[in-house]
Coordinates of C-alpha atoms and ligand atoms in Angstrom, one line a residue:
T205 CA 0.0 0.0 0.0
D206 CA 0.9 3.8 -0.8
I207 CA 2.2 5.1 2.6
T208 CA 0.3 8.4 2.0
E209 CA -3.0 6.3 2.4
M210 CA -2.0 4.7 5.4
S211 CA -2.0 7.7 7.6
I212 CA -2.8 11.3 7.5
W213 CA 0.2 12.4 9.4
E214 CA 4.0 13.3 8.7
D215 CA 5.0 11.8 11.4
A216 CA 3.7 8.3 10.8
Q217 CA 4.3 8.5 7.0
R218 CA 8.0 9.1 7.8
M219 CA 8.3 6.4 10.5
L220 CA 6.3 3.5 8.0
E221 CA 9.1 4.6 5.7
K222 CA 11.7 4.0 8.1
A223 CA 10.0 0.7 9.2
R224 CA 10.1 -0.6 5.6
K225 CA 14.1 0.2 5.6
D226 CA 14.7 -1.0 8.8
G227 CA 12.8 -4.0 8.3
V228 CA 10.2 -3.6 10.8
E229 CA 6.8 -5.3 10.0
T230 CA 3.7 -3.1 11.4
A231 CA 0.0 -3.7 12.0
W232 CA -0.7 -2.6 8.5
D233 CA 1.6 -4.9 7.0
R234 CA -0.1 -7.8 9.0
L235 CA -3.7 -6.1 7.8
A236 CA -2.8 -6.8 4.3
Q237 CA -1.5 -10.4 4.8
Q238 CA -5.0 -10.9 6.6
T239 CA -6.8 -9.6 4.0
P240 CA -9.6 -10.7 2.7
H241 CA -10.7 -11.8 5.8
C242 CA -12.7 -14.8 6.6
R243 CA -16.3 -14.0 5.6
F244 CA -18.4 -16.2 8.5
C245 CA -16.2 -14.5 11.0
E246 CA -16.5 -11.0 9.6
L247 CA -20.6 -11.6 9.3
G248 CA -20.5 -13.0 13.2
T249 CA -22.0 -16.3 11.9
T250 CA -19.1 -18.4 13.6
C251 CA -19.9 -20.4 16.6
R252 CA -17.0 -22.1 18.8
N253 CA -19.0 -22.4 21.8
C254 CA -18.7 -26.1 22.2
V255 CA -17.2 -29.0 20.5
M256 CA -19.9 -30.4 18.9
G257 CA -19.0 -27.4 16.4
P258 CA -17.2 -25.3 15.6
C259 CA -20.4 -24.0 13.3
R260 CA -20.8 -21.6 10.6
I261 CA -24.0 -20.4 9.2
S262 CA -24.2 -19.7 5.4
A263 CA -24.8 -16.5 4.4
K264 CA -26.9 -17.7 1.3
A265 CA -28.6 -20.4 3.5
E266 CA -32.6 -20.6 3.0
P267 CA -34.3 -20.7 6.3
G268 CA -34.3 -24.3 7.0
G269 CA -31.9 -25.1 4.3
K270 CA -28.4 -26.6 4.1
L271 CA -25.9 -24.7 6.5
S272 CA -28.9 -22.6 8.1
R273 CA -28.0 -24.0 11.5
G274 CA -25.4 -25.2 13.7
V275 CA -25.3 -28.6 15.3
C276 CA -27.5 -27.8 18.2
G277 CA -29.9 -25.9 15.8
A278 CA -28.9 -22.3 16.8
D279 CA -29.7 -19.8 13.5
A280 CA -27.8 -16.8 12.3
D281 CA -29.5 -14.9 15.0
V282 CA -28.3 -16.6 18.1
I283 CA -25.0 -17.1 16.8
V284 CA -24.4 -13.5 16.0
A285 CA -26.2 -12.1 19.1
R286 CA -24.1 -14.4 21.3
N287 CA -21.0 -13.6 19.4
F288 CA -22.2 -10.0 20.2
G289 CA -22.8 -10.3 23.6
R290 CA -19.3 -11.8 24.4
F291 CA -17.7 -9.3 22.6
I292 CA -19.1 -6.7 24.6
A293 CA -18.8 -8.7 27.9
G294 CA -15.0 -8.6 27.2
G295 CA -14.9 -4.9 26.8
S296 CA -16.7 -4.3 30.3
A297 CA -14.7 -6.9 31.8
G298 CA -11.1 -4.9 30.7
H299 CA -12.4 -1.5 31.9
S300 CA -13.9 -2.6 34.9
D301 CA -11.1 -5.0 35.9
H302 CA -9.1 -1.8 35.7
G303 CA -11.5 -0.4 37.9
R304 CA -11.1 -2.8 40.5
D305 CA -7.3 -2.8 40.1
V306 CA -7.8 1.3 41.1
I307 CA -10.1 0.6 44.3
E308 CA -7.4 -2.2 45.4
T309 CA -4.7 0.6 45.3
L310 CA -6.9 2.7 47.5
E311 CA -7.4 0.0 49.9
A312 CA -3.9 -0.6 49.9
V313 CA -3.5 3.1 50.9
V314 CA -6.2 2.6 53.8
E315 CA -4.8 -0.6 55.2
G316 CA -1.4 1.6 55.1
H317 CA 0.9 -0.6 52.9
A318 CA 1.2 1.5 49.7
A319 CA 3.3 4.4 51.1
N320 CA 4.1 6.0 47.6
Y321 CA 0.5 6.7 46.9
Q322 CA -1.9 9.0 48.7
I323 CA -5.0 10.9 48.8
R324 CA -4.4 13.8 46.7
D325 CA -7.7 14.9 46.2
A326 CA -9.1 14.4 49.7
A327 CA -12.1 17.2 48.9
K328 CA -13.1 14.8 45.9
L329 CA -13.1 11.7 48.1
T330 CA -15.6 13.5 50.6
R331 CA -18.1 14.7 48.0
I332 CA -18.2 11.1 46.3
A333 CA -18.4 9.5 50.0
A334 CA -21.6 11.7 50.5
E335 CA -23.0 10.8 47.1
L336 CA -22.6 7.3 48.3
G337 CA -24.2 7.7 51.5
I338 CA -21.1 7.2 53.5
A339 CA -21.2 9.5 56.6
V340 CA -18.3 12.2 56.5
E341 CA -19.0 14.7 59.1
G342 CA -16.2 15.0 61.6
R343 CA -14.6 11.5 60.3
A344 CA -10.6 11.0 59.5
I345 CA -10.4 11.0 55.8
I346 CA -8.5 7.7 55.8
D347 CA -11.6 6.2 57.6
V348 CA -14.0 7.5 55.0
A349 CA -11.9 6.2 52.4
A350 CA -12.3 2.8 53.7
D351 CA -15.9 3.2 53.4
V352 CA -15.9 4.1 49.8
V353 CA -13.3 1.0 49.0
D354 CA -16.4 -1.0 50.3
A355 CA -18.8 0.5 48.7
C356 CA -16.9 0.3 45.4
Y357 CA -15.8 -3.2 46.0
S358 CA -19.8 -3.8 46.1
D359 CA -20.4 -2.4 42.7
F360 CA -18.7 -5.7 41.7
G361 CA -19.8 -9.2 42.6
S362 CA -23.5 -10.6 43.2
R363 CA -25.2 -8.0 44.2
R364 CA -29.2 -7.7 43.8
K365 CA -29.5 -3.9 43.4
A366 CA -28.5 -1.4 41.3
V367 CA -25.0 -0.1 41.3
N368 CA -24.4 3.0 43.2
F369 CA -24.0 5.3 40.6
V370 CA -27.2 4.8 39.2
S371 CA -28.0 7.4 41.7
R372 CA -26.6 9.9 39.4
V373 CA -28.9 8.7 36.5
P374 CA -31.9 11.0 35.5
A375 CA -35.3 9.6 36.5
K376 CA -36.7 8.8 33.3
R377 CA -33.6 7.2 32.2
K378 CA -34.1 4.9 35.0
E379 CA -37.8 4.1 34.4
V380 CA -36.6 2.8 30.9
W381 CA -34.2 0.7 32.2
D382 CA -36.4 -0.4 34.9
K383 CA -39.1 -1.2 32.6
L384 CA -36.9 -3.1 30.3
G385 CA -35.2 -5.0 33.2
I386 CA -31.7 -3.8 32.4
T387 CA -30.7 -1.6 35.3
P388 CA -26.9 -2.8 36.1
R389 CA -26.4 -4.7 39.1
G390 CA -22.9 -5.9 40.1
V391 CA -20.5 -5.8 37.5
D392 CA -19.0 -9.2 37.7
R393 CA -22.6 -10.4 37.9
E394 CA -23.2 -9.0 34.5
I395 CA -20.8 -10.0 33.0
A396 CA -20.5 -13.8 34.4
E397 CA -24.5 -13.9 33.1
M398 CA -23.6 -12.9 29.7
M399 CA -21.0 -15.8 29.6
H400 CA -23.8 -18.1 31.3
R401 CA -26.4 -17.0 28.5
T402 CA -24.2 -17.6 25.6
H403 CA -23.2 -21.1 26.9
M404 CA -24.7 -23.6 24.3
G405 CA -28.5 -24.3 25.4
C406 CA -29.3 -20.9 27.2
D407 CA -30.3 -17.7 25.5
N408 CA -31.7 -18.8 22.4
D409 CA -33.6 -15.6 21.5
A410 CA -31.2 -12.6 20.2
P411 CA -33.2 -9.9 21.4
N412 CA -33.1 -11.0 24.7
T413 CA -29.6 -11.6 24.4
M414 CA -29.1 -7.9 23.0
L415 CA -30.9 -6.4 25.9
H416 CA -28.4 -8.0 28.6
A417 CA -25.6 -6.9 26.4
A418 CA -26.9 -3.8 26.9
R419 CA -27.3 -4.2 30.8
C420 CA -23.5 -5.7 30.8
A421 CA -22.1 -2.1 29.0
L422 CA -24.1 0.0 31.3
S423 CA -22.3 -2.1 34.5
D424 CA -19.4 -1.1 32.8
G425 CA -20.2 2.6 31.8
W426 CA -21.9 3.6 35.3
A427 CA -19.5 1.3 37.4
G428 CA -16.6 -0.2 36.4
S429 CA -15.2 2.8 34.3
M430 CA -17.1 5.3 36.6
I431 CA -15.0 4.0 39.4
A432 CA -11.9 4.0 38.0
T433 CA -12.2 7.5 36.8
E434 CA -13.6 8.8 40.4
L435 CA -11.0 6.9 42.0
C436 CA -7.8 7.7 40.3
D437 CA -9.0 11.2 40.5
I438 CA -9.1 10.8 44.4
L439 CA -5.4 9.2 44.1
F440 CA -3.9 11.2 41.5
G441 CA -5.8 14.4 41.3
T442 CA -8.7 15.4 39.7
P443 CA -7.4 17.2 36.3
T444 CA -7.3 20.7 35.9
P445 CA -6.6 22.3 32.5
R446 CA -2.9 22.7 31.7
K447 CA -0.7 22.8 28.2
S448 CA 1.2 20.0 26.7
T449 CA 2.5 18.6 23.7
V450 CA 1.6 16.2 21.2
N451 CA 3.2 13.8 18.0
L452 CA 6.5 12.0 17.8
G453 CA 8.4 15.3 18.1
V454 CA 7.7 14.7 22.0
I455 CA 10.4 12.3 22.3
K456 CA 13.9 14.0 22.2
K457 CA 17.0 13.3 20.9
E458 CA 18.7 14.7 23.8
T459 CA 17.0 12.6 26.8
V460 CA 16.4 9.4 27.9
N461 CA 13.0 8.7 26.6
I462 CA 10.7 6.5 28.4
L463 CA 7.0 5.5 26.9
V464 CA 4.3 4.6 29.4
H465 CA 1.6 2.6 27.3
G466 CA -1.6 1.1 28.6
H467 CA -4.2 1.9 30.5
N468 CA -3.8 1.9 34.4
P469 CA -2.0 5.3 35.7
V470 CA -1.4 3.1 39.1
V471 CA 2.1 2.0 37.1
S472 CA 2.6 5.1 35.1
E473 CA 2.0 7.9 37.9
M474 CA 5.1 5.8 39.6
I475 CA 7.4 5.7 36.7
L476 CA 6.4 9.6 36.0
M477 CA 7.2 10.2 40.0
A478 CA 10.8 8.5 39.8
A479 CA 11.7 10.2 36.5
R480 CA 11.1 13.6 38.2
E481 CA 13.6 12.8 41.3
P482 CA 16.5 14.8 41.2
E483 CA 18.9 11.4 41.7
M484 CA 17.6 9.9 38.6
I485 CA 18.0 13.2 36.5
A486 CA 21.5 13.2 37.9
L487 CA 22.1 9.6 37.1
A488 CA 20.5 10.4 33.4
K489 CA 22.7 13.2 32.9
K490 CA 26.0 11.1 34.1
A491 CA 25.3 9.0 31.3
G492 CA 25.1 11.9 29.0
A493 CA 21.6 12.6 28.2
E494 CA 20.0 16.3 29.2
G495 CA 17.4 14.7 31.2
I496 CA 14.6 12.1 31.1
T497 CA 11.4 12.3 29.3
V498 CA 8.1 10.4 29.9
A499 CA 5.7 10.5 27.5
G500 CA 2.4 8.9 26.6
L501 CA 0.8 6.2 24.4
C502 CA -2.8 5.4 24.6
C503 CA -4.9 5.7 27.4
T504 CA -2.2 5.9 30.5
G505 CA -0.9 8.3 28.4
N506 CA -4.3 10.2 28.6
E507 CA -4.3 9.6 32.2
L508 CA -0.8 11.3 32.9
L509 CA -1.7 13.9 30.4
M510 CA -4.8 15.2 31.9
R511 CA -3.5 15.4 35.3
Q512 CA 0.3 15.7 34.9
G513 CA 0.6 17.6 31.6
I514 CA 2.9 14.9 30.2
P515 CA 3.7 14.9 26.3
M516 CA 1.8 12.7 24.2
A517 CA 3.5 10.7 21.5
G518 CA 1.0 9.1 19.9
N519 CA -2.5 6.9 19.7
H520 CA -2.8 3.1 19.0
L521 CA -1.3 3.2 15.8
M522 CA 1.6 5.2 16.5
T523 CA 2.6 3.1 19.3
E524 CA 4.8 0.6 16.8
L525 CA 5.9 3.4 15.0
A526 CA 7.2 5.5 18.1
I527 CA 9.5 2.7 18.7
V528 CA 10.9 3.1 15.0
T529 CA 12.5 6.3 16.0
G530 CA 15.0 4.8 17.4
A531 CA 15.2 6.9 20.3
V532 CA 13.2 5.2 22.8
E533 CA 14.9 3.5 25.6
A534 CA 11.8 2.1 27.2
V535 CA 8.4 1.2 26.7
V536 CA 6.3 0.2 30.2
V537 CA 3.0 -1.2 29.6
D538 CA 0.3 -2.2 31.8
Y539 CA -2.6 -3.7 30.0
Q540 CA -5.1 -3.3 27.1
C541 CA -4.6 -1.9 23.8
I542 CA -0.6 -3.0 23.9
M543 CA 0.1 -4.7 20.4
P544 CA 2.3 -7.8 21.4
S545 CA 4.2 -6.9 18.0
L546 CA 6.0 -4.2 20.3
V547 CA 8.2 -7.0 22.1
Q548 CA 9.6 -7.5 18.1
I549 CA 10.1 -4.1 17.1
S550 CA 11.9 -3.2 20.6
A551 CA 14.2 -6.1 19.7
C552 CA 15.1 -4.4 16.6
Y553 CA 16.6 -1.2 18.1
H554 CA 17.8 -0.9 21.8
T555 CA 14.3 -0.7 23.7
R556 CA 13.4 -2.4 26.8
F557 CA 10.3 -3.8 26.8
I558 CA 9.0 -4.0 30.1
D559 CA 5.4 -5.4 31.2
T560 CA 4.2 -5.0 34.8
A561 CA 1.0 -6.7 35.3
A562 CA 1.0 -10.4 36.4
K563 CA -2.4 -10.4 34.1
A564 CA -0.8 -9.1 31.1
R565 CA 2.6 -10.6 30.4
F566 CA 4.2 -10.6 27.0
T567 CA 6.6 -13.4 25.8
G568 CA 9.9 -11.8 25.5
A569 CA 9.1 -9.0 27.6
I570 CA 11.3 -7.9 30.7
H571 CA 8.6 -8.5 33.6
M572 CA 8.4 -6.7 36.9
N573 CA 5.7 -7.4 39.3
F574 CA 4.1 -3.9 39.7
T575 CA 2.1 -3.8 43.4
P576 CA 0.8 -1.1 45.1
E577 CA 3.4 -2.1 47.9
N578 CA 6.5 -2.3 45.7
A579 CA 5.6 0.1 42.6
R580 CA 8.3 2.7 43.7
E581 CA 11.4 0.4 44.1
E582 CA 9.9 -1.2 40.7
A583 CA 9.7 1.8 38.9
H584 CA 13.3 2.7 39.9
K585 CA 14.5 -0.3 38.7
I586 CA 12.8 0.3 35.4
L587 CA 14.6 4.1 35.4
H588 CA 18.1 2.3 35.9
M589 CA 17.1 0.1 32.7
A590 CA 16.0 2.9 30.4
I591 CA 19.3 5.1 31.6
E592 CA 21.4 2.1 30.9
A593 CA 20.0 1.1 27.6
F594 CA 20.6 4.8 26.7
A595 CA 24.2 4.4 26.4
E596 CA 23.0 1.6 23.6
R597 CA 21.3 4.1 21.4
D598 CA 22.5 4.0 18.0
P599 CA 22.1 7.6 16.7
G600 CA 22.8 6.6 13.4
R601 CA 19.3 5.1 13.4
V602 CA 17.5 7.9 15.2
D603 CA 14.9 9.9 13.2
I604 CA 12.5 11.8 15.3
P605 CA 10.5 13.3 12.6
V606 CA 8.5 16.5 13.6
E607 CA 8.6 19.5 16.0
P608 CA 5.3 18.7 18.6
V609 CA 2.1 20.4 18.2
D610 CA 0.8 22.2 21.2
I611 CA -2.6 21.2 23.1
M612 CA -4.5 21.9 26.0
T613 CA -5.9 19.4 28.4
G614 CA -7.5 18.7 31.7
F615 CA -11.3 19.4 31.3
S616 CA -12.9 17.2 34.3
N617 CA -16.1 17.9 35.0
E618 CA -14.8 19.9 37.8
A619 CA -12.7 21.9 35.6
I620 CA -15.6 22.7 33.1
L621 CA -17.5 23.8 36.3
E622 CA -14.8 26.0 37.5
A623 CA -14.1 27.5 34.2
L624 CA -18.2 28.3 33.9
G625 CA -18.0 30.1 37.3
G626 CA -19.5 27.0 39.2
S627 CA -22.6 26.5 37.3
L628 CA -23.7 24.8 34.1
E629 CA -26.1 27.7 33.5
P630 CA -23.7 29.7 31.3
L631 CA -23.2 26.6 29.0
L632 CA -27.1 25.9 29.2
D633 CA -27.7 29.2 27.9
A634 CA -25.4 29.0 25.3
V635 CA -27.0 25.8 24.3
K636 CA -30.5 27.7 24.4
A637 CA -29.1 30.7 22.7
G638 CA -27.8 28.2 20.0
T639 CA -24.3 29.5 20.1
V640 CA -23.5 26.1 21.1
R641 CA -25.7 23.7 19.2
G642 CA -24.9 20.5 20.9
F643 CA -22.3 18.6 22.2
A644 CA -20.5 15.5 20.3
A645 CA -18.2 13.0 22.1
V646 CA -15.9 11.6 19.4
V647 CA -13.9 8.7 21.0
G648 CA -12.0 5.6 20.6
C649 CA -9.1 4.1 18.5
N650 CA -7.7 3.8 15.5
N651 CA -8.2 0.9 13.1
P652 CA -5.5 0.1 10.2
K653 CA -8.6 -0.7 7.9
I654 CA -9.4 3.2 8.1
K655 CA -6.3 5.9 6.8
Q656 CA -4.9 6.9 10.3
D657 CA -6.9 9.4 12.1
S658 CA -8.7 10.4 8.3
A659 CA -12.1 10.0 10.3
N660 CA -11.2 11.1 13.3
V661 CA -10.3 14.5 12.4
G662 CA -12.6 14.8 9.4
I663 CA -15.6 14.2 11.8
I664 CA -14.6 16.7 14.4
K665 CA -14.0 19.5 12.0
E666 CA -17.3 19.0 10.6
L667 CA -18.9 19.1 13.9
I668 CA -17.3 22.1 15.0
K669 CA -18.3 23.9 11.7
N670 CA -21.9 23.4 12.6
D671 CA -21.4 25.0 16.2
I672 CA -21.3 21.5 17.8
M673 CA -19.0 21.3 20.7
V674 CA -16.7 18.3 20.7
L675 CA -15.5 16.0 23.5
V676 CA -12.5 13.8 22.8
T677 CA -11.2 10.8 25.0
G678 CA -8.8 8.0 24.4
C679 CA -7.1 7.5 21.1
V680 CA -9.0 10.5 19.5
T681 CA -7.2 12.8 21.7
T682 CA -3.9 12.6 19.9
A683 CA -5.5 12.8 16.6
A684 CA -7.3 16.3 17.5
G685 CA -4.4 17.3 19.4
K686 CA -2.4 17.0 16.0
A687 CA -4.5 18.6 13.7
G688 CA -4.7 21.9 16.3
L689 CA -8.1 21.3 17.8
L690 CA -7.2 21.3 21.0
M691 CA -5.8 24.8 21.3
P692 CA -8.0 28.0 21.8
E693 CA -6.7 28.9 18.3
G694 CA -8.8 26.0 16.9
A695 CA -11.9 27.6 17.4
E696 CA -11.1 29.8 14.2
M697 CA -12.1 26.2 12.5
A698 CA -15.3 26.7 14.4
G699 CA -18.7 27.9 13.3
P700 CA -19.3 31.8 14.5
G701 CA -21.4 30.7 17.8
L702 CA -18.8 28.1 19.0
R703 CA -16.1 30.3 17.8
N704 CA -17.4 33.3 19.9
L705 CA -17.9 31.1 22.9
C706 CA -14.4 29.8 22.9
G707 CA -13.0 33.1 22.6
A708 CA -15.0 34.3 25.5
L709 CA -14.0 31.7 27.7
G710 CA -10.4 31.1 26.5
I711 CA -10.6 27.2 25.4
P712 CA -10.7 25.1 22.5
P713 CA -13.5 23.8 20.8
V714 CA -12.7 20.4 21.3
L715 CA -12.0 19.5 25.2
H716 CA -9.9 16.7 26.0
M717 CA -11.9 14.7 29.2
G718 CA -9.5 11.7 29.4
S719 CA -8.9 8.2 28.5
C720 CA -11.5 5.8 27.7
V721 CA -12.6 5.0 30.9
D722 CA -12.9 9.0 31.5
N723 CA -16.1 8.5 29.2
A724 CA -17.3 8.0 32.7
R725 CA -17.1 11.7 32.9
I726 CA -19.0 12.3 29.8
L727 CA -22.0 10.3 31.3
Q728 CA -22.0 12.2 34.4
L729 CA -22.0 15.6 32.6
C730 CA -24.7 14.5 30.4
A731 CA -26.6 13.4 33.5
L732 CA -25.8 16.9 34.9
I733 CA -27.3 18.4 32.2
A734 CA -30.6 16.1 31.8
N735 CA -31.3 16.7 35.4
S736 CA -30.7 20.3 35.5
L737 CA -33.3 20.4 32.5
G738 CA -35.6 17.7 34.0
V739 CA -35.4 15.6 31.2
D740 CA -33.8 12.4 30.1
I741 CA -30.5 12.1 28.5
S742 CA -32.0 10.7 25.3
D743 CA -33.9 14.2 25.2
L744 CA -30.2 16.2 24.7
P745 CA -28.7 17.7 21.6
V746 CA -25.8 14.8 22.3
V747 CA -24.3 12.6 20.1
A748 CA -21.6 10.4 20.1
S749 CA -18.8 8.8 17.6
A750 CA -16.1 6.0 17.2
P751 CA -15.1 6.8 13.9
E752 CA -11.7 4.6 13.9
W753 CA -12.9 2.0 17.0
Y754 CA -11.3 -1.3 16.6
S755 CA -11.7 -2.9 20.4
E756 CA -14.4 -4.8 22.6
K757 CA -13.9 -2.2 25.0
A758 CA -15.0 0.6 22.3
A759 CA -18.0 -1.5 21.6
A760 CA -19.1 -1.9 25.2
I761 CA -18.6 2.3 25.4
G762 CA -21.0 2.4 22.2
L763 CA -23.4 0.3 23.6
Y764 CA -23.2 2.3 27.1
A765 CA -23.6 5.7 25.4
V766 CA -26.8 3.9 23.1
A767 CA -28.4 2.4 26.2
S768 CA -27.7 5.6 28.1
G769 CA -29.7 7.4 25.4
V770 CA -27.2 8.8 23.1
Y771 CA -27.4 8.3 19.7
T772 CA -24.0 6.9 18.3
H773 CA -22.0 6.6 15.1
L774 CA -19.7 4.1 14.4
G775 CA -16.9 4.5 11.6
L776 CA -17.1 0.6 10.8
P777 CA -20.0 -2.0 11.7
P778 CA -19.2 -5.0 14.6
N779 CA -19.3 -8.4 13.4
I780 CA -22.9 -8.7 13.5
L781 CA -24.2 -8.0 9.6
G782 CA -24.9 -11.9 9.5
S783 CA -27.9 -11.6 11.5
Q784 CA -30.8 -9.3 10.1
V785 CA -32.1 -9.4 13.4
V786 CA -29.4 -8.1 15.2
T787 CA -28.4 -5.5 12.8
D788 CA -31.9 -4.2 13.1
I789 CA -32.5 -4.1 16.6
A790 CA -28.7 -2.2 16.8
L791 CA -29.4 0.4 13.8
N792 CA -33.3 0.8 14.7
G793 CA -34.6 -1.5 17.3
L794 CA -33.0 0.1 20.0
E795 CA -34.2 3.6 19.4
D796 CA -37.7 2.6 20.5
L797 CA -36.2 0.8 23.6
V798 CA -33.6 3.3 24.9
G799 CA -34.5 6.3 22.8
A800 CA -31.2 6.0 20.7
S801 CA -29.3 3.7 18.6
F802 CA -26.1 3.0 16.2
V803 CA -25.4 4.5 12.9
V804 CA -22.7 3.1 10.9
E805 CA -21.3 5.3 8.2
P806 CA -17.8 5.4 7.0
D807 CA -17.6 8.6 5.4
P808 CA -16.8 11.1 7.8
V809 CA -18.6 14.0 6.2
K810 CA -21.8 11.8 5.9
A811 CA -21.7 10.7 9.5
A812 CA -21.4 14.6 10.8
E813 CA -24.3 15.4 8.7
L814 CA -26.0 12.3 10.2
L815 CA -24.9 13.4 13.9
N816 CA -25.6 17.2 13.0
Q817 CA -29.0 16.2 12.1
R818 CA -29.8 14.7 15.3
V819 CA -28.5 17.3 17.1
T820 CA -31.0 19.7 15.3
S821 CA -34.1 17.3 15.9
K822 CA -33.5 16.9 19.3
R823 CA -33.1 20.8 19.7
K824 CA -36.6 21.1 17.9
A825 CA -38.1 18.7 20.0
L826 CA -36.9 20.6 23.4
G827 CA -38.6 23.8 21.9
L828 CA -35.2 25.3 20.7
Ligands
BF8_1927 O1 -9.0 2.3 25.9 S1 -9.1 4.1 22.5 S2 -7.3 2.0 20.7 S3 -5.8 2.5 24.1 S4 -9.8 1.2 23.3 FE1 -7.4 1.2 23.1 FE2 -9.0 2.3 21.6 FE3 -6.8 3.5 22.2 FE4 -7.4 3.2 25.6 NI1 -9.9 2.9 24.2
SF4_1928 FE1 -22.2 -25.2 17.0 FE2 -24.2 -24.7 18.5 FE3 -21.8 -25.4 19.7 FE4 -22.3 -23.2 18.5 S1 -23.1 -24.2 20.7 S2 -20.6 -24.6 18.3 S3 -24.0 -23.5 17.0 S4 -23.4 -26.6 18.1

């Protein structure tokens, strides 16, 4: 493939050329080898859930005809729904198990054996505790934290009532969920139930499986992810607006470069803390470097960008290419979205590839078993390794292709409220006046099937032109940043209303709200707005889009957004098209059930237009 068709970015294109020269294989190369994909799998009509199979349903099969049912008798609808259900369960498990790891870290702090972590935002802890119905008056903060830990743990497991943060959900939305029986209970319960339902001979009614998929996703959005976000703010500080930089240019020729990759800031925060210690910097200088750069990849990068302002090296499809610069001493990973190919690519250079989680090990990696107890020690060891690697760097193989671009980050809901003077009113007034016509959350990944970031950036530009304020998380953040959309000056690309508002507030037209678990911030913001207007989330001029998504987690996010009432665009479909019933539920049926649905559209301009129309119709229905 022509390199200019693979990514819209100069840094990516330059590194793709270098990768070819250096003999490094990338995701794009492997995609070409895998294409065409298995048609049955693409349509979702393969089943491997038991060993009477594996079975596959022919797309051409007549009902009741040859290859229309698996050995057990399951038809295409049942098989597609089951596969989709497990896909959603996988995504919900990823976010939520990450959330559980954060609870464990707070618990270790409470119990006094994680001296290197602390409660950095005690005010938020108190606020959350009060929200959870925990007594706070006159109590020691550590005792309050202990109760918050217990309350959060109780959101996992076999509970029969709703997860805690359903308290945030607008009353009308709760009614919708109760009526359908999809109010989320325990996170683990919903995930386990999905595994149970999709065992041979259980839930053999596609619409029923789809409803549980929604419930499972809701337990992620309103519990697993929400807990991850809120507790990370308590442990590491609630983000406030700050400046940083983005693209491969943040990797510096002169410094020891450490990339943190994965999702859980419990690891990356420690790496950063160690890298900022004077003794470490002195050590790096002794090795001939000017200092130490810790830069982010993917979501753990977003976490540190939001709270600490570290520079962002890149998103999903930049992870391999970052190493190809030849200037990365160490890649430190925790879990999720880490291509196993990074081990081989690291080995082509002097790069140390270090995994840190017992549950996410990579063959060929250096393994460090990070725990809340030993985190600082392990971080120091990693710093030593990186500094040592600096001596092995081959300057002849270093190519850092571009200069970094400036970005603004740190727009937590708390920060947004503060910027508005403590109340949502000014923002709601702007919406009522039509200055801001609505909001769009543009989130998710890269996928080598789509020219990297072409859709992510394309959709955002169209939306802001139409005075729709955009909120970004996850890998879309880097895309927006590189395009200059995360700076107040980016408002020049916006329509007149949004441009004026951004000018008045000194904010960008696209607000960075964090990592993928931080989509929970957007859920909460939607709930706050809906509650203050006394309407349902589905009544708001709010839409969502995952233009270049690839993961189970992104599908879970999409589904909890829809089930929460947000019309959601996907740039490519999940593997469900082999079932008319399932496809029809996703694109239409959900609208009647939960007041929102998915829409699939590969073309960014057309997609933005569909989202824009939705905003218009919601405004009209509200009398705006
Ligand atoms: O959780 S946006 S590629 S890094 S899945 Fe992964 Fe997608 Fe990036 Fe973060 Ni989210
Ligand atoms: Fe085949 Fe049914 Fe077994 Fe699936 S569960 S592999 S469709 S027999």
